[in-house]
Short mmCIF file of C-alpha atoms and ligand atoms in Angstrom, two decimals:
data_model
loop_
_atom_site.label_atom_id
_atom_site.label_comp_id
_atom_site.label_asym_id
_atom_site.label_seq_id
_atom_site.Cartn_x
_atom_site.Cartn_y
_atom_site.Cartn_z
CA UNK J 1 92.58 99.21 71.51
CA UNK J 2 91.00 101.88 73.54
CA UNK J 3 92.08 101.83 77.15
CA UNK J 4 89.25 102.63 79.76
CA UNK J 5 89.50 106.10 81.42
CA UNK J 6 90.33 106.18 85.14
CA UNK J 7 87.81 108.88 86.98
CA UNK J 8 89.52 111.21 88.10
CA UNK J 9 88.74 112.48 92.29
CA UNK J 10 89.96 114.33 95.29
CA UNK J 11 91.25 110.70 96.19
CA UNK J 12 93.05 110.61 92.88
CA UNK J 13 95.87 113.37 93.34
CA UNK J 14 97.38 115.43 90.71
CA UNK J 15 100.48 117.30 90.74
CA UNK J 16 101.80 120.34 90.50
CA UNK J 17 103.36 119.48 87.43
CA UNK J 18 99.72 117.88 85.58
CA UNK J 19 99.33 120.51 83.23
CA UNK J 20 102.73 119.93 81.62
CA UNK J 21 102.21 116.81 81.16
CA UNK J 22 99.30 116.68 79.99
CA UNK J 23 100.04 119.32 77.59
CA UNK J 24 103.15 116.67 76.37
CA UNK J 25 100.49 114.36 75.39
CA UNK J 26 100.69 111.53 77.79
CA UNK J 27 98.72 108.21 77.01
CA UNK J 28 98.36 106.34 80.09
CA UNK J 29 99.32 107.00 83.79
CA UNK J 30 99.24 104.17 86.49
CA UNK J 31 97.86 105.44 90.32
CA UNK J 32 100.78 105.58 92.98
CA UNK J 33 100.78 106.25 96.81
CA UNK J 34 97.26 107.49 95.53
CA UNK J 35 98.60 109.85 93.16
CA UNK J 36 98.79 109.81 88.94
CA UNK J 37 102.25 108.92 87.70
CA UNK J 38 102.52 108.99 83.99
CA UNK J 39 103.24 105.26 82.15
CA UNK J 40 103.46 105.98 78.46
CA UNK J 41 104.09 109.28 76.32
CA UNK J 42 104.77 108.48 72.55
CA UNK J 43 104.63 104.58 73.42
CA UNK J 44 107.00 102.31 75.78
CA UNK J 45 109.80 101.69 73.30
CA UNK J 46 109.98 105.23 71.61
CA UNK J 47 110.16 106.66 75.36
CA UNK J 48 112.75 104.03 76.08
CA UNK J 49 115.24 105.25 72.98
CA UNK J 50 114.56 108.50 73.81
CA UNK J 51 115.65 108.19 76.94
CA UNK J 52 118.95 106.30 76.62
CA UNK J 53 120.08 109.06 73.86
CA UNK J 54 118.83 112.05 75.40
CA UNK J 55 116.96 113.79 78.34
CA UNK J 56 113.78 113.55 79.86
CA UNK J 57 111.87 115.19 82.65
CA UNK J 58 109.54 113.11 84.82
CA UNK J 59 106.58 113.89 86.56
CA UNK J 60 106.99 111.43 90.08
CA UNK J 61 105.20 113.84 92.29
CA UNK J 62 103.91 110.60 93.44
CA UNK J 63 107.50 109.97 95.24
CA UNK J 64 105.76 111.54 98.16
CA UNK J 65 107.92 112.42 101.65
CA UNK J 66 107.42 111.39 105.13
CA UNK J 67 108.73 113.59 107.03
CA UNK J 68 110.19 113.09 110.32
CA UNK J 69 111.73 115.99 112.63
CA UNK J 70 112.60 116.08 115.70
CA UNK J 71 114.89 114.98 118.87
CA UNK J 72 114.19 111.41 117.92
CA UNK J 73 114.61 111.62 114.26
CA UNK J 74 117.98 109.66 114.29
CA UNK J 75 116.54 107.34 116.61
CA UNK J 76 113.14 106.42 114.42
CA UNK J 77 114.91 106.25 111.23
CA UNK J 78 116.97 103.42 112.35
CA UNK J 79 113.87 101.07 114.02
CA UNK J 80 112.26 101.86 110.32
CA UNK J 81 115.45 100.50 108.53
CA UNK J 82 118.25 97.70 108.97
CA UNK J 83 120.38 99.72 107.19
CA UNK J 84 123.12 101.09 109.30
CA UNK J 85 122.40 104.42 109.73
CA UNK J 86 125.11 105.86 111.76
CA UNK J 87 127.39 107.05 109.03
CA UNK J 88 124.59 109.56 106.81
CA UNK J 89 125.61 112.93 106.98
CA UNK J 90 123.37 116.24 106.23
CA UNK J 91 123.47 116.26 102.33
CA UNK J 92 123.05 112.42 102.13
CA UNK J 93 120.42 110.05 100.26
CA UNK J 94 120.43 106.43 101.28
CA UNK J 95 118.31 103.78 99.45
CA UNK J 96 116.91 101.67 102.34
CA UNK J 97 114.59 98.58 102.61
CA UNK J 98 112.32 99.07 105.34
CA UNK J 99 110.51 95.76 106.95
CA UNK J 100 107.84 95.04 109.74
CA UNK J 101 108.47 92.74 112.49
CA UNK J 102 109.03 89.51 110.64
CA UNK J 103 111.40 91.12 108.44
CA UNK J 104 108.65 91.15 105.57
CA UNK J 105 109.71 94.52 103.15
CA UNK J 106 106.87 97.56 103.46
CA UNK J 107 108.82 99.55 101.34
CA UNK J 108 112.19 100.35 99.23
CA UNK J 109 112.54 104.38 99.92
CA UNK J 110 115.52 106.94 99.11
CA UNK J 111 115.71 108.30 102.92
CA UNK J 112 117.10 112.18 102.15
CA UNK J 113 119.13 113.74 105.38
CA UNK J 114 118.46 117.17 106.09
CA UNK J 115 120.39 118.02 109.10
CA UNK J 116 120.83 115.55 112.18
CA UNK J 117 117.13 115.95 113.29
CA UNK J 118 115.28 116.03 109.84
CA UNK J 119 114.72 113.28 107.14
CA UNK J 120 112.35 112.69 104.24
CA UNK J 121 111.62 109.67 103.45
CA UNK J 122 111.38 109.01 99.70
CA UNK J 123 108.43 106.28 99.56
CA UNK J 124 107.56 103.79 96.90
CA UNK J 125 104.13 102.92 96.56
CA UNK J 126 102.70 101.49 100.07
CA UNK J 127 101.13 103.80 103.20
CA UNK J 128 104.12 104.28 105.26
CA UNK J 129 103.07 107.05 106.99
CA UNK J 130 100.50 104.99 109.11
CA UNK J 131 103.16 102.68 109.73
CA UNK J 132 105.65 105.51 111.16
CA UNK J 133 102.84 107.32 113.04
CA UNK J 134 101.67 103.90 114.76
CA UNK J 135 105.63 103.19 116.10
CA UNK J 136 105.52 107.05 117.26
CA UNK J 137 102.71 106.68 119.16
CA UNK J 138 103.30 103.09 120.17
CA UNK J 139 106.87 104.32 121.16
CA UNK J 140 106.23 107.71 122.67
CA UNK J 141 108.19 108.89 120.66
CA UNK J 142 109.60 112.89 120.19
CA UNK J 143 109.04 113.21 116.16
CA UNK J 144 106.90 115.07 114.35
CA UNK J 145 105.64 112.54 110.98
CA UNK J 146 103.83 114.23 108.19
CA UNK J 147 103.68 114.00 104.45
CA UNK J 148 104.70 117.75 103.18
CA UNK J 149 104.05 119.17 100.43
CA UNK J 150 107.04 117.83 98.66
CA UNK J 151 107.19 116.84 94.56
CA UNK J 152 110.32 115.60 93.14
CA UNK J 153 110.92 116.20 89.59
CA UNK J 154 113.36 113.77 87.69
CA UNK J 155 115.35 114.88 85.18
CA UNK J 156 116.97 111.94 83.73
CA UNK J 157 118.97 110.64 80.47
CA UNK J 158 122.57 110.74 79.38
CA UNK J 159 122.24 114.86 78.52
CA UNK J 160 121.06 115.24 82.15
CA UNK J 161 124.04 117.44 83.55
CA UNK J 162 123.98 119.63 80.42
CA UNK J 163 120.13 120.43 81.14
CA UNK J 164 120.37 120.76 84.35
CA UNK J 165 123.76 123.22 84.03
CA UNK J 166 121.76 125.43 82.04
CA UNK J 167 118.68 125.57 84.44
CA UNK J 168 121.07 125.74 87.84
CA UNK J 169 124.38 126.41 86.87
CA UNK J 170 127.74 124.64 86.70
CA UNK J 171 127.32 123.42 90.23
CA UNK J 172 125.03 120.94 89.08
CA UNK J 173 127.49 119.02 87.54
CA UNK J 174 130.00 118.58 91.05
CA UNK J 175 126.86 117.19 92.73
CA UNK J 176 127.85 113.36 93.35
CA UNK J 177 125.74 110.19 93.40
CA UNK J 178 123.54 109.76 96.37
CA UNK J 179 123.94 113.28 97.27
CA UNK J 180 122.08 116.39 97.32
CA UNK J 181 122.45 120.71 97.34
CA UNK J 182 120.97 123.38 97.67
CA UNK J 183 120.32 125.06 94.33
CA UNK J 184 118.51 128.48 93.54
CA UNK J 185 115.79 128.51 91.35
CA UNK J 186 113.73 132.16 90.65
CA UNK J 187 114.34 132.87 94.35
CA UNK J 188 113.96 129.88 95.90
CA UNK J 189 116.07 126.97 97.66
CA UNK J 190 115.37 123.83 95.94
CA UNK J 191 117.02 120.45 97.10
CA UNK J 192 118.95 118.74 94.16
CA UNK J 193 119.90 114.66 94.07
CA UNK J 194 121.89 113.02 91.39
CA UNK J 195 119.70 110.16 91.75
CA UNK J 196 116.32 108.79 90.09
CA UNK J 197 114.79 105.61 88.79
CA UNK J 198 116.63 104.62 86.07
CA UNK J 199 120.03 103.79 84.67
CA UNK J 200 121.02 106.79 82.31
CA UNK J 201 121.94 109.04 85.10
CA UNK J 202 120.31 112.22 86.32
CA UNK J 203 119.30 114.27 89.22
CA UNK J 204 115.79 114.28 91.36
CA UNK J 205 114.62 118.28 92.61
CA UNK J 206 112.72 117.95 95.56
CA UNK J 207 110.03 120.77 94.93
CA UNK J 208 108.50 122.77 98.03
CA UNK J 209 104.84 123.51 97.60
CA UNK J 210 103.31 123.90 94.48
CA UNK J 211 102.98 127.01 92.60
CA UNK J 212 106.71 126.79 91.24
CA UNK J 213 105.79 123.57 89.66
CA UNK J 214 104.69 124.73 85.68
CA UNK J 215 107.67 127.51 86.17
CA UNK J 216 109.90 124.99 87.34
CA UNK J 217 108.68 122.76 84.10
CA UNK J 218 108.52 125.04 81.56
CA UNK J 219 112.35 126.03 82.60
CA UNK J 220 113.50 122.57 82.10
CA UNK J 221 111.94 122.41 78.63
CA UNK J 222 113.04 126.00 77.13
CA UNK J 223 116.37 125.30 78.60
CA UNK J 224 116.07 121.46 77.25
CA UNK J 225 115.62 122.48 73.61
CA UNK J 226 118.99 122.02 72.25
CA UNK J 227 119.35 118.80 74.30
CA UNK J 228 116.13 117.20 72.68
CA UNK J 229 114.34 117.12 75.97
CA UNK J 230 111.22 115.51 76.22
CA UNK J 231 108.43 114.78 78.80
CA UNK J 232 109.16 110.94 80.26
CA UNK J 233 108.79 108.92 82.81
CA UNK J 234 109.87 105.94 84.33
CA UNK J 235 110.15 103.40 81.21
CA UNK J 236 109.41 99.73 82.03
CA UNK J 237 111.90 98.48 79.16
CA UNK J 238 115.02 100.36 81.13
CA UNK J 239 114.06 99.51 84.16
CA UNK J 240 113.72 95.72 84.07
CA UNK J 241 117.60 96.22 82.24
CA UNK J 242 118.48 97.98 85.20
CA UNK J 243 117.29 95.73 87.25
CA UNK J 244 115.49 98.53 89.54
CA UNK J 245 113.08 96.50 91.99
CA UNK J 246 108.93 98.05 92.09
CA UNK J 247 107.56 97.52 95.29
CA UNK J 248 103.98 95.74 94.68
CA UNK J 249 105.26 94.13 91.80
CA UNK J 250 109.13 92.78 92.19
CA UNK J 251 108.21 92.59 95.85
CA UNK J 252 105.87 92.79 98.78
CA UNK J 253 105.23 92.33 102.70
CA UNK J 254 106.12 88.22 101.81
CA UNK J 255 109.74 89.22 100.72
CA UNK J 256 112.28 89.75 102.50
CA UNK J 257 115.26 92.36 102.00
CA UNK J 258 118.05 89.42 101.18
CA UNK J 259 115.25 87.67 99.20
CA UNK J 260 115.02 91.10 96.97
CA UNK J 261 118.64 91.00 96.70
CA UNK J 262 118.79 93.68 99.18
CA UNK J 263 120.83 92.49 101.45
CA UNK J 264 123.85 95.03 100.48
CA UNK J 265 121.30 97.25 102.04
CA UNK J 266 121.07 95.47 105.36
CA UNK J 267 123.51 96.04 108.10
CA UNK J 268 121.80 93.83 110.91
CA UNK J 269 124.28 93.34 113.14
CA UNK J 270 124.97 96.88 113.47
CA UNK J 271 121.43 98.34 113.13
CA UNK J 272 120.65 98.10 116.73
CA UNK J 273 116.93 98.55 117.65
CA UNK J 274 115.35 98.21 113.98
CA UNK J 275 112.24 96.36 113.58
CA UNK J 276 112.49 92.94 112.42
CA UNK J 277 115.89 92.47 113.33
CA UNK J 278 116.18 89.33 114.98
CA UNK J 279 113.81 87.76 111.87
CA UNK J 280 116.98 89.34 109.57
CA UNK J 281 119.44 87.98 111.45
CA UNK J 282 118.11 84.60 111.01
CA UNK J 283 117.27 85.06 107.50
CA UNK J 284 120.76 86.37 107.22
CA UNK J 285 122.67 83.81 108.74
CA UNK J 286 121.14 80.82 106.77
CA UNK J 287 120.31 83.10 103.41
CA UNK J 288 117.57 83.02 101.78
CA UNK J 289 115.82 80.23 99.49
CA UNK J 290 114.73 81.85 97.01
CA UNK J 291 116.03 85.64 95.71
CA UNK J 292 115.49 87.77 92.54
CA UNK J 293 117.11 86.73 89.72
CA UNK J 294 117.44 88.21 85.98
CA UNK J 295 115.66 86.09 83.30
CA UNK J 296 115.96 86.45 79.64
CA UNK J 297 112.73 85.09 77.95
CA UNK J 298 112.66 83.52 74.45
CA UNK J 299 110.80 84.08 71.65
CA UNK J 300 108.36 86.96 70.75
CA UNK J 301 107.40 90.09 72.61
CA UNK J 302 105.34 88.79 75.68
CA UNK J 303 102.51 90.95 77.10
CA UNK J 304 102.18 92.85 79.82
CA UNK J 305 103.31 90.75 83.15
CA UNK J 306 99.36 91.99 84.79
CA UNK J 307 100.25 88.96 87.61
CA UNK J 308 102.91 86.79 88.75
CA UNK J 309 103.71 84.39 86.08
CA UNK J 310 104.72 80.63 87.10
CA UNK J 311 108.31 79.87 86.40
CA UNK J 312 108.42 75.73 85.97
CA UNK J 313 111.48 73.77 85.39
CA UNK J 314 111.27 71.69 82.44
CA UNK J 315 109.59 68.55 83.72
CA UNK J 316 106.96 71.24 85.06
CA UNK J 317 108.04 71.92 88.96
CA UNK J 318 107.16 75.09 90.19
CA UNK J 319 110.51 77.14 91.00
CA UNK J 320 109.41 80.66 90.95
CA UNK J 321 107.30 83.70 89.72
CA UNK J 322 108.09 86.14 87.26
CA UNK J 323 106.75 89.62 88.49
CA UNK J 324 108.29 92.09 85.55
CA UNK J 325 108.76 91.63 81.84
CA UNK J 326 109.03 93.44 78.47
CA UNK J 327 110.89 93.10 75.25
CA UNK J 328 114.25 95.07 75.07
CA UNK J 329 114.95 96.71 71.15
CA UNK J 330 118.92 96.97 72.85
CA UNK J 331 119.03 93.17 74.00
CA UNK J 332 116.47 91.49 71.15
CA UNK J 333 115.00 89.35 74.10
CA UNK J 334 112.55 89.84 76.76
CA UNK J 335 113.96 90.87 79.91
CA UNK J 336 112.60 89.94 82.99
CA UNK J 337 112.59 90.20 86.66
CA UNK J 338 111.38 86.92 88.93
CA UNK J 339 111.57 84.40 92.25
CA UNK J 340 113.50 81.96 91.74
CA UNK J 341 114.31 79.38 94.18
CA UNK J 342 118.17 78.36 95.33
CA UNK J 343 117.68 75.05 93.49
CA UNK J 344 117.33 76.68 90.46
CA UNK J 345 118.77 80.34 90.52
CA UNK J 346 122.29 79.73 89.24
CA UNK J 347 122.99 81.67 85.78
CA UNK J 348 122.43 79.62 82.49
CA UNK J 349 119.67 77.51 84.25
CA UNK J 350 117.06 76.95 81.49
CA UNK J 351 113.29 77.57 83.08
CA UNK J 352 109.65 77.68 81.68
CA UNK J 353 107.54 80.82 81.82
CA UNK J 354 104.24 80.39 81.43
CA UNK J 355 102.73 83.73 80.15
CA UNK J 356 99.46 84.42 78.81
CA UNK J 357 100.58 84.09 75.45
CA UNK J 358 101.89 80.09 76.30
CA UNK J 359 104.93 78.88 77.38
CA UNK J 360 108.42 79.74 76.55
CA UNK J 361 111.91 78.61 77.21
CA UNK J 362 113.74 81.30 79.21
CA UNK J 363 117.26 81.38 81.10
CA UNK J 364 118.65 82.70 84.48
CA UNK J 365 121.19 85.21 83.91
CA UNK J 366 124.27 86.44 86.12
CA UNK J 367 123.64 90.01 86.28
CA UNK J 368 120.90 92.61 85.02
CA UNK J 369 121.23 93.49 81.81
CA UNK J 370 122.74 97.38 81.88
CA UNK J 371 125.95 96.22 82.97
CA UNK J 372 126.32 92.96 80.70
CA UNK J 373 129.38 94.69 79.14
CA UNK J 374 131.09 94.67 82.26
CA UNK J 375 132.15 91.16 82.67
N1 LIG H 1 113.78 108.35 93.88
C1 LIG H 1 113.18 108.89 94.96
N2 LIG H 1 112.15 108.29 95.57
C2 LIG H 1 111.71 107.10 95.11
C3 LIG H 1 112.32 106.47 94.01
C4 LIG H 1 113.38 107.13 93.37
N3 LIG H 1 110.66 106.50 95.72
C5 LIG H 1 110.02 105.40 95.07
C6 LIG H 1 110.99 104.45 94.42
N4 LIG H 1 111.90 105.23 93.56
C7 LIG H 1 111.77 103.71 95.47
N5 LIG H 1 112.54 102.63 94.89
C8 LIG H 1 113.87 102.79 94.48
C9 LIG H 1 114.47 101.71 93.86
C10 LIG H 1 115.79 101.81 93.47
C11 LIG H 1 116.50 102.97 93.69
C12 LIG H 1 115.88 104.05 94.28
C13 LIG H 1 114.57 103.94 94.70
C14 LIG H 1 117.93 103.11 93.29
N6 LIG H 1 118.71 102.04 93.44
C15 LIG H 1 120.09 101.98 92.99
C16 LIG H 1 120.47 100.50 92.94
O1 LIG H 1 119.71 99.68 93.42
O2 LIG H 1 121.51 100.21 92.40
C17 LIG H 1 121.07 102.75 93.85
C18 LIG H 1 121.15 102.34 95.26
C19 LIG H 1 122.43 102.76 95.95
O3 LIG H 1 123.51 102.42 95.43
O4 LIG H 1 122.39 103.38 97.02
O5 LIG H 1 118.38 104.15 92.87
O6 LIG H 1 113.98 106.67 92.37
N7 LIG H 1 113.58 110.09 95.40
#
């Protein structure tokens, strides 16, 4: 089946990093925070192996920055976030729910400290920029807010630190999770994570401008050859495993953090003067009715999940939505990431799916599905 061509536009950004992969054959992209982020390159399940054996490097340009500098840096970041923020040191990534004033979630970003006055904010796919700008002006407030000209390159896969101890020496390898360096690259300073959206491991370089991007590419892939490195991207398969939330489709402005299973992220007693707070603490105190759950669903490959599929119980109550779902070679079920309410959330509770190709059986499981192994 042909898929139909999306028309490319100013409106429609590429990256610095386009040609590459475009030259590594991609097959599909999907549009985020108005930007192309690659979907597919040999197909979903031959990325999916390759990336749990080897090394990939992944175009997601389209993890733009906000920036915000300034005396009141400090101060902004922690209205945005009810994460407590006190404790992030220069050098520091924190992943951070961000809600409005009902505690609804606008975003899931990586915030990245620069020094005490200086944060990016790593943004999954909703505007928050006009958000940020409307509290600084609202507030008065002494920032500066801008989206830079930032593109982080993943380089991700279990042969990550060899690949990226070849490109930026040894030093790579000390780097630990959550954190980043400094690391030189043909004369310039580039920021370097161990972080990135999936479960194999790797690293995230946060590229300044563009015209290092193809250099900065074709590096990674002469230097990748005796690692098998490939072009990749985020794989749908690994990440339902993983159990890594997408904002839009695991969650939106109707969820809260605790609801997303988030609430390891919230700190709202202590996160004095974030938005939304006293709608957390609420939701916080009594917990939530309904949360993300792992699902397993039987039978047969299932399409694409295009919309929210009902989750019934067996005598056809509606208990939930499944928002993610794929078939996993490693697990030889679908995996799946949905709603479920309280009444019907505890592991080995057996629910109906009703996907477009008919109903199946499927089960609530304890714990996403990288970690089964661990008990
Ligand atoms: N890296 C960077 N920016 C991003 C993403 C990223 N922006 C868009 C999107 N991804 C934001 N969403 C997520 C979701 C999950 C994680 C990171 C960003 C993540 N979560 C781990 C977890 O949930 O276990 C680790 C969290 C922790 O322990 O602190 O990594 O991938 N730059």
């Amino acid at each position: 089946m042909t898929q139909p061509l999306l028309s490319p536009s100013r409106r429609l950004r590429r990256t610095p990093f386009s040609p590459g992969v475009e030259a590594a054959g991609v097959k599909a992209y999907t549009v985020y925070n108005h930007m192309l982020l690659p979907t597919v390159f040999r197909s979903v399940e031959e990325d999916y192996r390759h990336l749990k054996e080897a090394v990939q490097v992944w175009d997601v340009a389209c993890e733009r920055q906000v920036e915000i500098r300034g005396p009141d840096a400090a101060r902004l970041m922690q209205m945005l976030t009810p994460r407590d923020l006190r404790r992030m040191l220069p050098g520091q990534c924190y992943y951070v729910p961000m809600v409005d004033e009902t505690g609804g979630m606008l975003n899931d970003p990586v915030a990245v400290k620069l020094a005490e006055d200086r944060f990016w904010v790593s943004i999954a796919d909703s505007d928050l920029l006009l958000w940020v700008k409307g509290i600084v002006w609202g507030m008065r407030l002494d920032v500066l807010v801008d989206e830079p000209d930032v593109s982080p390159l993943a380089v991700q896969g279990p042969r990550a630190d060899e690949l990226m101890a070849a490109v930026f020496g040894e030093g790579v390898r000390a780097l630990r999770f959550f954190r980043f360096g400094w690391f030189d690259f043909e004369g310039r300073s580039l920021a370097i994570a161990r972080s990135g959206y999936s479960r194999q491991g790797g690293f995230e370089i946060y590229l300044e401008g563009g015209e290092m991007g193809m250099a900065l590419w074709h590096a990674l892939m002469e230097a990748g050859r005796p690692f098998d490195v490939r072009a990749g991207c985020p794989n749908l398969i690994e990440r339902i495993e993983g159990g890594l939330l997408s904002y839009g489709n695991d969650m939106t402005r109707a969820n809260t953090p605790h609801e997303c299973g988030l609430g390891r992220f919230c700190n709202t007693l202590t996160a004095i003067g974030c938005v939304g707070r006293d709608a957390l603490l609420r939701v916080a105190q009594e917990g939530p009715v309904r949360q993300i759950r792992p699902l397993a669903i039987d039978g047969p490959a299932v399409p694409a999940c295009l919309e929210a599929w009902p989750v019934t119980d067996p005598g056809g109550r509606r208990v939930g939505q499944v928002t993610s779902a794929a078939w996993s070679p490693d697990h030889a079920t679908n995996v799946a990431i949905g709603m479920i309410r309280m009444t019907h959330w505890e592991p080995g509770t057996r629910l109906v799916v009703e996907t477009p190709a008919g109903r199946r059986e499927a089960e609530v499981r304890a714990r996403f599905f990288h970690d089964e192994a661990k008990g």
